[in-house]
């Protein structure tokens, strides 16, 4: 760390006292803090030789606020790689920001902190190069002190240069995470300056260890007073500790604080505490640093699996990429919160941040909701999967990136494991274990309270070459039949399904007769939930059985929670004649894997998981009941329930009760490690019902008592537009979102399940259109347009608040239909 010119400490404190309120540095609250440097940037795509220069003419550049993802603005084009979403994620682009800092900040350390920039970021201040960071998913801070001009205009310039063939999914492009300008006194707590662990937890008390780093750039050794207060969720101080430390340039002080009668962070009740670290010299406060944390214990046990606070918890997890569907990769706290709430309602209690370090917002959401997280570092080590992947930077950057990831994320109670890689190609190499050991050691050096893991997809290679021995816990991608064998043959191993299923479907699409492989005519996948994507995929039912067969397994992480942009499997062929790969099946441009579509609308499979992972009585029925022209023909009807039995009625006539677990349903299940045969599922119920328009109804029973019902009605012709906002009151902060489900309904309010009417939106008042989408994996319509075609009766409109309180007036119309108005308040 570079030292500043020596100052008289006392004089300095007088100079800086007025600015103190802006100096809170908080590693865990990046969205709301007061050093937000997101506003008023200038942006242009292209190559600018003088782009870093202070005098460069950027007056014609586009003005925008960060976070920003230029690729989501499109257009979709076949010439872009469908594997990364068919969107322009590559190419050179620049961001510049003009800003002034008051002369009062003489003597301060001034730095800029990016939570991530996609990618190959290079940064200049006033024409002087200040640093770079190639990996787009990692946060980084650059010291600006040397080149900053106080009281005058400064220009910060950021060049990004993402390449084509750099990822296997949609990465987004741009300064897509939050940015802060940090102004610190010479004596301060630097980035990632606290490390909190809870080595002993009981009902009566918790020992909280806090290691606090204090930097001293004043040039003279100072006696520093460090006060650490623990505050509960209501803000009351529950414990306090003070120490005096002589700090020369930097020192780390470990302290222990006892919290009496601690409230534990748990999946059901995720209680958070805050550590407020106040640094002062001679009675003058020089820094205050807040760290959110939780008090909890985690254990991993071969017999009892994952234990949170001593209680065994089966991991009902999802893997998720970082995009937010139509909103792209530009991080938005509410978008993340909504994604995880939708997952939680499905019964999800765990997340694997495939295959890269997450944004701080994702972990904040998981801390708040009570979702445990595997934070993953890499999809590649030295051996590349794509031409311009992380392997290019691995040698130079892996240690810095991995250490930074852990230092940033290790205070989150939600984080339970560090994944050092996904399907890394070294797993089949004889000496692949060496790198695994090296990365494992780095993780333990930074944090020895959490185990490491890898998602392996080869079997038995990593067990033969002993790579699997180098990590604490073994994740298996798509090997459900092998959990027992692995545990038996490796007496020290603990195993879980780090990627499971990869079944595919398109919301609301049903092809009859039931298909077992995808039909290419429309590039959609039927939602009877039997079509696997890649050859290694299999139905969720297979994994449910595998977990039951090897109850010592920690659980599973389905691939994936939400459909994501890119990797449009099973319509992702390779086509070397175009600019890259995976464009054979254009216009497919997003994945089909998830139980939830790109907009967050549940597909049928959502309820299959819900039937295994939740307890509140539920029942779901599929397909829709609009089979005009098929009157009298037998239609396959399926139900998913967590109750004991289900009775099916059509227009009041019973088609009989089926008992879950007894009346088995045959589904095809062909995957690389399983008998190519029909699989008998005990998780689904089915009937063949002659079609007649009217009402399809399922009634679920437990101990003979009706506990849940669901109805689907034959819809008439589309008659009106319906708008359903997830929230009618949002914050007037220029960031908050209301997600509005748009439905095409008949006169009686039934969803028209095949409607594809074109909708037009008008948004007025204190908000703007943030995105539109429909969940159609083949739509090339713009996500930013005020027009959208419904997909199977639905689409999504997302509106964003302005910074003024008032109303957002929304109107949705469509030719020939009654339009609808809605007001969302901003306050
Ligand atoms: C896995 C891989 C994921 C995704 C998935 C699709 O092999 O780790 O990133 O590609 O396959 O099934």
PDB file of C-alpha atoms in Angstrom, residues 4-19 23 103-109 184-188 216-220 222 281 284-286:
ATOM      1  CA  UNK A   4       0.825   9.456   1.591  1.00  0.00           C
ATOM      2  CA  UNK A   5       3.018  12.403   2.411  1.00  0.00           C
ATOM      3  CA  UNK A   6       3.388  12.669   6.175  1.00  0.00           C
ATOM      4  CA  UNK A   7       0.869  14.997   7.777  1.00  0.00           C
ATOM      5  CA  UNK A   8       0.411  16.327  11.184  1.00  0.00           C
ATOM      6  CA  UNK A   9      -2.367  14.034  12.312  1.00  0.00           C
ATOM      7  CA  UNK A  10      -4.092  16.660  14.424  1.00  0.00           C
ATOM      8  CA  UNK A  11      -4.212  19.219  11.606  1.00  0.00           C
ATOM      9  CA  UNK A  12      -5.499  16.619   9.281  1.00  0.00           C
ATOM     10  CA  UNK A  13      -8.422  15.743  11.500  1.00  0.00           C
ATOM     11  CA  UNK A  14      -9.537  19.339  11.608  1.00  0.00           C
ATOM     12  CA  UNK A  15      -9.449  19.449   7.820  1.00  0.00           C
ATOM     13  CA  UNK A  16     -11.455  16.322   7.385  1.00  0.00           C
ATOM     14  CA  UNK A  17     -13.970  16.539  10.160  1.00  0.00           C
ATOM     15  CA  UNK A  18     -16.591  18.124   7.946  1.00  0.00           C
ATOM     16  CA  UNK A  19     -16.562  15.245   5.519  1.00  0.00           C
ATOM     17  CA  UNK A  23     -16.840   8.141   4.833  1.00  0.00           C
ATOM     18  CA  UNK A 103     -10.364  20.914  -1.728  1.00  0.00           C
ATOM     19  CA  UNK A 104     -11.419  19.990   1.779  1.00  0.00           C
ATOM     20  CA  UNK A 105     -10.321  16.468   1.026  1.00  0.00           C
ATOM     21  CA  UNK A 106      -6.661  17.304   0.920  1.00  0.00           C
ATOM     22  CA  UNK A 107      -4.740  14.459   2.511  1.00  0.00           C
ATOM     23  CA  UNK A 108      -7.433  11.850   2.083  1.00  0.00           C
ATOM     24  CA  UNK A 109      -7.055   8.512   0.401  1.00  0.00           C
ATOM     25  CA  UNK A 184     -10.980   7.921   3.483  1.00  0.00           C
ATOM     26  CA  UNK A 185      -8.894   9.546   6.138  1.00  0.00           C
ATOM     27  CA  UNK A 186      -5.312   8.306   6.188  1.00  0.00           C
ATOM     28  CA  UNK A 187      -6.226   6.192   9.210  1.00  0.00           C
ATOM     29  CA  UNK A 188      -9.093   3.987   8.104  1.00  0.00           C
ATOM     30  CA  UNK A 216      -2.349   4.188   8.457  1.00  0.00           C
ATOM     31  CA  UNK A 217      -1.152   6.304   5.549  1.00  0.00           C
ATOM     32  CA  UNK A 218      -0.200   9.281   7.678  1.00  0.00           C
ATOM     33  CA  UNK A 219       3.468   8.312   7.729  1.00  0.00           C
ATOM     34  CA  UNK A 220       3.694   8.367  11.512  1.00  0.00           C
ATOM     35  CA  UNK A 222      -0.387   6.419  15.617  1.00  0.00           C
ATOM     36  CA  UNK A 281      -7.251   8.969  17.142  1.00  0.00           C
ATOM     37  CA  UNK A 284     -11.404  12.220  16.687  1.00  0.00           C
ATOM     38  CA  UNK A 285     -13.273   9.617  14.709  1.00  0.00           C
ATOM     39  CA  UNK A 286     -11.456   8.847  11.461  1.00  0.00           C
TER      40      UNK A 286
END
